[in-house]
CSV table of C-alpha atoms and ligand atoms in Angstrom, one decimal:
chain,number,residue,atom,x,y,z
A,489,MET,CA,-23.2,3.5,-7.7
A,490,GLY,CA,-26.6,1.9,-8.3
A,491,ASP,CA,-25.5,-0.2,-11.3
A,492,LEU,CA,-22.7,-1.6,-9.2
A,493,LEU,CA,-25.3,-3.7,-7.4
A,494,GLN,CA,-25.9,-5.5,-10.7
A,495,ARG,CA,-22.7,-7.5,-11.1
A,496,PRO,CA,-20.1,-4.8,-11.6
A,497,ARG,CA,-17.4,-5.2,-14.2
A,498,VAL,CA,-14.1,-5.5,-12.4
A,499,ALA,CA,-10.4,-5.3,-13.4
A,500,VAL,CA,-7.3,-5.9,-11.4
A,501,HIS,CA,-4.2,-4.1,-12.8
A,502,LYS,CA,-0.5,-4.3,-11.9
A,503,PHE,CA,2.3,-1.7,-12.1
A,504,SER,CA,5.7,-1.9,-10.3
A,505,SER,CA,5.1,-4.4,-7.5
A,506,CYS,CA,5.8,-7.9,-6.3
A,507,ASP,CA,2.2,-9.2,-7.0
A,508,GLY,CA,1.7,-9.9,-3.3
A,509,CYS,CA,-1.5,-7.8,-3.1
A,510,GLN,CA,-3.0,-9.5,-6.2
A,511,LEU,CA,-2.4,-12.8,-4.4
A,512,ALA,CA,-4.7,-11.6,-1.6
A,513,PHE,CA,-7.5,-11.9,-4.2
A,514,LEU,CA,-6.4,-15.5,-5.1
A,515,ASN,CA,-6.0,-16.3,-1.5
A,516,LEU,CA,-9.7,-15.6,-0.9
A,517,GLY,CA,-10.3,-19.2,-1.8
A,518,GLU,CA,-14.0,-20.1,-1.5
A,519,ASP,CA,-14.9,-16.4,-1.0
A,520,LEU,CA,-13.4,-15.7,-4.4
A,521,LEU,CA,-15.8,-18.3,-5.9
A,522,SER,CA,-18.8,-16.6,-4.2
A,523,PHE,CA,-17.5,-13.1,-5.3
A,524,SER,CA,-17.3,-14.4,-8.8
A,525,GLN,CA,-21.1,-14.6,-8.7
A,526,GLN,CA,-21.4,-11.0,-7.6
A,527,LEU,CA,-18.6,-9.5,-9.7
A,528,ASP,CA,-17.8,-9.9,-13.4
A,529,ILE,CA,-14.0,-10.0,-13.3
A,530,ILE,CA,-13.1,-9.3,-16.9
A,531,PHE,CA,-9.4,-8.4,-16.5
A,532,PHE,CA,-7.0,-10.0,-14.0
A,533,ALA,CA,-3.9,-11.1,-15.9
A,534,GLU,CA,-2.4,-13.1,-12.9
A,535,ALA,CA,-5.6,-15.2,-12.8
A,536,GLY,CA,-5.9,-15.6,-16.6
A,537,MET,CA,-8.7,-13.1,-17.4
A,538,MET,CA,-7.5,-10.9,-20.2
A,539,ASP,CA,-10.6,-9.2,-21.7
A,540,THR,CA,-9.3,-5.8,-22.7
A,541,ALA,CA,-12.7,-4.1,-23.0
A,542,GLN,CA,-12.1,-0.7,-21.5
A,543,ASP,CA,-15.1,0.5,-19.5
A,544,ILE,CA,-15.0,-0.8,-16.0
A,545,ASP,CA,-17.0,-0.3,-12.9
A,546,ILE,CA,-14.3,-1.0,-10.4
A,547,ALA,CA,-10.5,-1.0,-11.2
A,548,PHE,CA,-8.2,-2.4,-8.5
A,549,VAL,CA,-4.7,-1.2,-9.0
A,550,GLU,CA,-1.5,-2.7,-7.5
A,551,GLY,CA,1.9,-1.2,-7.8
A,552,SER,CA,3.7,2.2,-8.2
A,553,ILE,CA,4.4,4.3,-11.3
A,554,SER,CA,8.0,3.9,-12.5
A,555,THR,CA,8.0,4.7,-16.3
A,556,ALA,CA,6.3,7.2,-18.7
A,557,LYS,CA,4.4,4.2,-20.1
A,558,ASP,CA,3.0,3.4,-16.7
A,559,ALA,CA,1.9,7.0,-16.3
A,560,GLN,CA,0.1,6.9,-19.6
A,561,ARG,CA,-1.5,3.5,-18.8
A,562,ILE,CA,-2.9,4.6,-15.4
A,563,ARG,CA,-4.4,7.8,-17.0
A,564,ASN,CA,-6.1,5.5,-19.5
A,565,ILE,CA,-7.4,3.2,-16.8
A,566,ARG,CA,-8.7,6.2,-14.8
A,567,GLU,CA,-10.5,7.5,-17.8
A,568,HIS,CA,-12.4,4.3,-18.3
A,569,SER,CA,-13.1,3.3,-14.7
A,570,HIS,CA,-16.0,4.4,-12.5
A,571,TYR,CA,-14.1,3.6,-9.3
A,572,LEU,CA,-10.4,3.3,-9.0
A,573,ILE,CA,-9.1,1.7,-5.9
A,574,THR,CA,-5.4,1.3,-5.0
A,575,ILE,CA,-4.4,-1.9,-3.1
A,576,GLY,CA,-1.2,-2.1,-1.1
A,577,ALA,CA,1.8,0.0,-0.1
A,578,CYS,CA,3.3,0.2,-3.6
A,579,ALA,CA,0.1,1.7,-5.1
A,580,THR,CA,-0.9,3.9,-2.1
A,581,ALA,CA,2.6,5.2,-1.2
A,582,GLY,CA,5.2,4.1,-3.7
A,583,GLY,CA,6.2,1.1,-1.6
A,584,LEU,CA,9.7,-0.4,-1.1
A,585,GLN,CA,10.8,0.6,-4.6
A,586,ALA,CA,10.3,4.3,-3.6
A,587,LEU,CA,13.5,3.9,-1.5
A,588,ARG,CA,15.3,4.7,-4.8
A,589,ASN,CA,13.8,8.2,-4.6
A,590,ILE,CA,16.4,8.9,-1.8
A,591,ALA,CA,19.2,8.6,-4.4
A,592,LYS,CA,19.8,10.4,-7.7
A,593,THR,CA,18.4,8.3,-10.6
A,594,ASP,CA,21.5,8.7,-12.8
A,595,ASP,CA,23.8,7.6,-9.9
A,596,TRP,CA,22.0,4.3,-9.2
A,597,VAL,CA,21.3,3.5,-12.8
A,598,GLN,CA,25.0,3.9,-13.6
A,599,ALA,CA,26.1,2.0,-10.5
A,600,ILE,CA,23.7,-1.0,-11.0
A,601,TYR,CA,23.3,-1.7,-14.7
A,602,THR,CA,26.0,-2.8,-17.2
A,603,ASN,CA,24.1,-1.1,-20.0
A,604,PRO,CA,22.4,1.9,-18.3
A,605,GLU,CA,21.3,3.3,-21.7
A,606,HIS,CA,18.6,0.6,-21.9
A,607,ILE,CA,17.0,1.7,-18.6
A,608,ASP,CA,13.8,3.7,-19.3
A,609,THR,CA,12.6,5.1,-16.0
A,610,LEU,CA,11.0,8.2,-14.4
A,611,ASP,CA,13.1,10.0,-11.8
A,612,LYS,CA,11.1,8.5,-9.0
A,613,ALA,CA,8.7,5.7,-8.1
A,614,SER,CA,5.4,7.3,-7.2
A,615,PRO,CA,2.0,6.3,-5.8
A,616,ILE,CA,-1.0,6.2,-8.1
A,617,ARG,CA,-2.6,9.3,-6.4
A,618,GLU,CA,0.2,11.5,-7.7
A,619,HIS,CA,-1.0,10.7,-11.2
A,620,VAL,CA,-4.8,10.3,-11.1
A,621,ALA,CA,-7.7,10.7,-8.7
A,622,VAL,CA,-8.2,7.7,-6.5
A,623,ASP,CA,-11.5,6.8,-4.9
A,624,PHE,CA,-10.3,4.6,-2.1
A,625,GLU,CA,-6.9,3.4,-0.8
A,626,LEU,CA,-6.4,0.0,0.8
A,627,TRP,CA,-3.1,0.1,2.8
A,628,GLY,CA,-0.9,-2.8,3.6
A,629,CYS,CA,2.1,-4.8,2.4
A,630,PRO,CA,0.5,-7.0,1.5
A,631,ILE,CA,-3.2,-6.2,2.0
A,632,ASN,CA,-5.0,-9.0,3.8
A,633,LYS,CA,-8.0,-11.2,3.0
A,634,GLN,CA,-10.3,-9.6,5.7
A,635,GLN,CA,-9.6,-6.1,4.3
A,636,LEU,CA,-10.5,-7.3,0.8
A,637,ILE,CA,-13.7,-9.1,1.9
A,638,GLY,CA,-14.8,-5.9,3.7
A,639,LEU,CA,-14.1,-3.7,0.7
A,640,ILE,CA,-15.8,-6.0,-1.8
A,641,ASN,CA,-18.9,-6.4,0.5
A,642,ASN,CA,-19.2,-2.6,0.8
A,643,LEU,CA,-18.8,-2.1,-3.0
A,644,SER,CA,-21.4,-4.7,-3.6
A,645,LEU,CA,-23.8,-2.8,-1.4
A,646,GLY,CA,-23.1,0.4,-3.4
A,647,ALA,CA,-20.8,2.1,-0.9
A,648,LEU,CA,-17.1,2.8,-0.3
A,649,PRO,CA,-15.9,1.4,3.1
A,650,PHE,CA,-15.1,3.4,6.2
A,651,GLU,CA,-11.4,4.2,6.2
A,652,GLU,CA,-9.7,2.7,9.3
A,653,THR,CA,-7.0,5.2,10.5
A,654,ASP,CA,-6.6,4.3,14.2
A,655,LYS,CA,-3.2,3.6,15.4
A,656,LEU,CA,-2.0,0.0,16.0
A,657,CYS,CA,-1.6,0.8,19.7
A,658,MET,CA,-5.4,1.1,19.9
A,659,GLN,CA,-5.8,-2.4,18.5
A,660,CYS,CA,-3.3,-3.7,21.1
A,661,LYS,CA,-5.2,-2.1,23.9
A,662,ARG,CA,-8.5,-3.5,22.6
A,663,GLN,CA,-7.0,-7.0,22.5
A,664,GLN,CA,-5.5,-6.4,25.9
A,665,GLN,CA,-2.0,-7.2,24.7
A,666,ALA,CA,1.0,-6.1,26.7
A,667,CYS,CA,2.9,-3.3,24.9
A,668,VAL,CA,6.2,-4.7,23.5
A,669,MET,CA,7.9,-1.3,23.7
A,670,VAL,CA,7.0,-0.8,27.4
A,671,THR,CA,7.6,-4.4,28.5
A,672,LYS,CA,10.5,-5.5,26.3
A,673,GLY,CA,12.0,-2.2,25.1
A,674,SER,CA,11.3,-3.2,21.4
A,675,PRO,CA,11.3,-0.4,18.8
A,676,CYS,CA,7.7,-0.8,17.8
A,677,MET,CA,6.3,1.4,15.0
A,678,GLY,CA,2.7,0.8,16.3
A,679,PRO,CA,2.3,4.4,17.5
A,680,LEU,CA,2.6,5.6,13.8
A,681,THR,CA,1.0,2.7,12.1
A,682,ARG,CA,-2.7,2.3,11.1
A,683,THR,CA,-4.5,-0.8,12.3
A,684,GLY,CA,-5.8,-3.3,9.8
A,685,CYS,CA,-3.8,-6.4,10.7
A,686,GLY,CA,-5.3,-7.1,14.2
A,687,ALA,CA,-1.9,-6.2,15.8
A,688,LEU,CA,-0.5,-9.3,14.4
A,689,CYS,CA,3.2,-8.9,15.3
A,690,PRO,CA,2.7,-7.6,18.9
A,691,SER,CA,0.3,-10.6,19.5
A,692,PHE,CA,3.3,-12.8,18.9
A,693,GLY,CA,5.6,-10.6,21.1
A,694,ARG,CA,7.2,-8.9,18.1
A,695,ASP,CA,7.5,-5.2,17.4
A,696,CYS,CA,5.6,-3.7,14.4
A,697,TYR,CA,7.6,-2.5,11.4
A,698,ALA,CA,4.7,-0.4,9.9
A,699,CYS,CA,3.5,-2.5,7.0
A,700,TYR,CA,0.0,-1.0,7.1
A,701,GLY,CA,1.1,2.6,6.6
A,702,PRO,CA,0.6,5.8,8.6
A,703,ALA,CA,-2.3,6.3,11.0
A,704,GLU,CA,-3.9,9.7,11.6
A,705,ASN,CA,-2.5,12.4,14.0
A,706,ILE,CA,0.9,10.8,14.5
A,707,ASN,CA,4.1,12.2,15.9
A,708,GLY,CA,7.1,10.7,14.3
A,709,GLU,CA,9.6,13.0,16.0
A,710,ALA,CA,8.4,11.9,19.4
A,711,LEU,CA,8.7,8.2,18.5
A,712,ALA,CA,12.2,8.8,17.1
A,713,ARG,CA,13.2,10.3,20.5
A,714,ARG,CA,11.6,7.3,22.2
A,715,PHE,CA,13.7,5.0,20.1
A,716,GLU,CA,16.8,7.0,21.0
A,717,GLY,CA,15.8,6.5,24.7
A,718,ILE,CA,15.6,2.7,24.3
A,719,GLY,CA,19.1,2.7,22.8
A,720,LEU,CA,18.7,2.7,19.1
A,721,LEU,CA,21.6,4.2,17.1
A,722,PRO,CA,20.7,7.1,14.6
A,723,GLU,CA,21.2,4.7,11.7
A,724,GLN,CA,18.9,2.1,13.2
A,725,ILE,CA,16.2,4.8,13.8
A,726,HIS,CA,16.6,6.0,10.2
A,727,ASN,CA,16.2,2.5,8.9
A,728,ARG,CA,13.0,1.9,11.0
A,729,PHE,CA,11.4,4.9,9.4
A,730,HIS,CA,12.7,4.6,5.9
A,731,ALA,CA,11.4,1.2,4.9
A,732,ILE,CA,8.1,0.3,3.2
A,733,TYR,CA,6.7,3.9,3.5
A,734,SER,CA,9.9,5.9,2.9
A,735,ASN,CA,7.9,8.0,0.4
A,736,GLU,CA,5.3,9.1,3.0
A,737,ALA,CA,5.9,12.5,4.6
A,738,ALA,CA,4.8,11.1,8.0
A,739,PHE,CA,7.8,8.6,7.9
A,740,GLN,CA,10.4,11.1,6.7
A,741,ILE,CA,12.0,11.7,10.0
A,742,SER,CA,15.7,12.2,10.6
A,743,PRO,CA,17.6,10.2,13.2
A,744,ILE,CA,17.6,13.3,15.5
A,745,GLY,CA,13.9,13.8,15.1
A,746,ASN,CA,13.7,16.6,12.6
A,747,LYS,CA,11.3,16.3,9.8
A,748,LYS,CA,12.7,16.6,6.3
A,749,SER,CA,12.0,20.0,4.7
B,566,LIG,S1,2.4,-3.6,-1.3
B,566,LIG,FE1,3.9,-5.2,-0.7
B,566,LIG,S2,2.9,-7.1,-1.1
B,566,LIG,FE2,1.8,-5.5,-2.2
B,566,LIG,S3,2.6,-5.5,-4.2
B,566,LIG,FE3,3.7,-4.0,-3.0
B,566,LIG,S4,5.6,-5.0,-2.2
B,566,LIG,FE4,4.1,-6.6,-2.9
B,567,LIG,S1,1.9,-5.5,13.5
B,567,LIG,FE1,2.8,-3.9,12.1
B,567,LIG,S2,4.4,-5.1,10.9
B,567,LIG,FE2,3.0,-6.6,11.9
B,567,LIG,S3,1.5,-7.1,10.4
B,567,LIG,FE3,0.7,-5.4,11.7
B,567,LIG,S4,1.2,-3.5,10.7
B,567,LIG,FE4,2.5,-5.1,9.8
């Protein structure tokens, strides 16, 4: 990692995604200008850098793998990158588009497209780590500016950052915020969700819908039973769990609280 201290060569790649996590780079504003002194950003199509030279010190990857061409491209990126870091729910966990994994590919392709023969897709949308080794995963949908600044500062010092896996509930307690589930009966996903957002939604009196992914040591069955207790119907509980992170085992909970086999 020593040479990373000397203006590392950086690429930002996109796969199946909405571009929201790449926008976190552009939203850095003045910080991006100062990072551009520290980093040599050679490939970032959304920002106009298109140098296709292959050997890279840090490859940031947004999006999930949906086609055989995607799978080949990510293997090529891995082969030529010293560090490969996934950014956002799509890249770390398959994202919203992994909802399609619940249905059979032939069924939805036939139902949606007029000319299904033109659809070239793998059977499921999958996270990057199912295809190549990943050095660090930055969770969120989208990731935020503070996460990115912390990550880039660590990389500039030659280290990978500490992975924050605390539950959102811990962040609420640290900020002395009233629990929205206890005080308002809101179906908050905070007990399953990793912190990283500063408990943004509870700080505005709203329940969390888990956009930062699973925390460590979580108990989905218990939370599903709690949601039943505050009056959610089985379908509503199912929808709470099967949203952005439907592809993550930790969120694959049935409405009656049994984990999928
Ligand atoms: S994680 Fe969310 S914001 Fe980021 S690319 Fe995927 S859908 Fe967009
Ligand atoms: S509180 Fe939950 S839904 Fe809101 S930003 Fe944070 S992780 Fe996302």
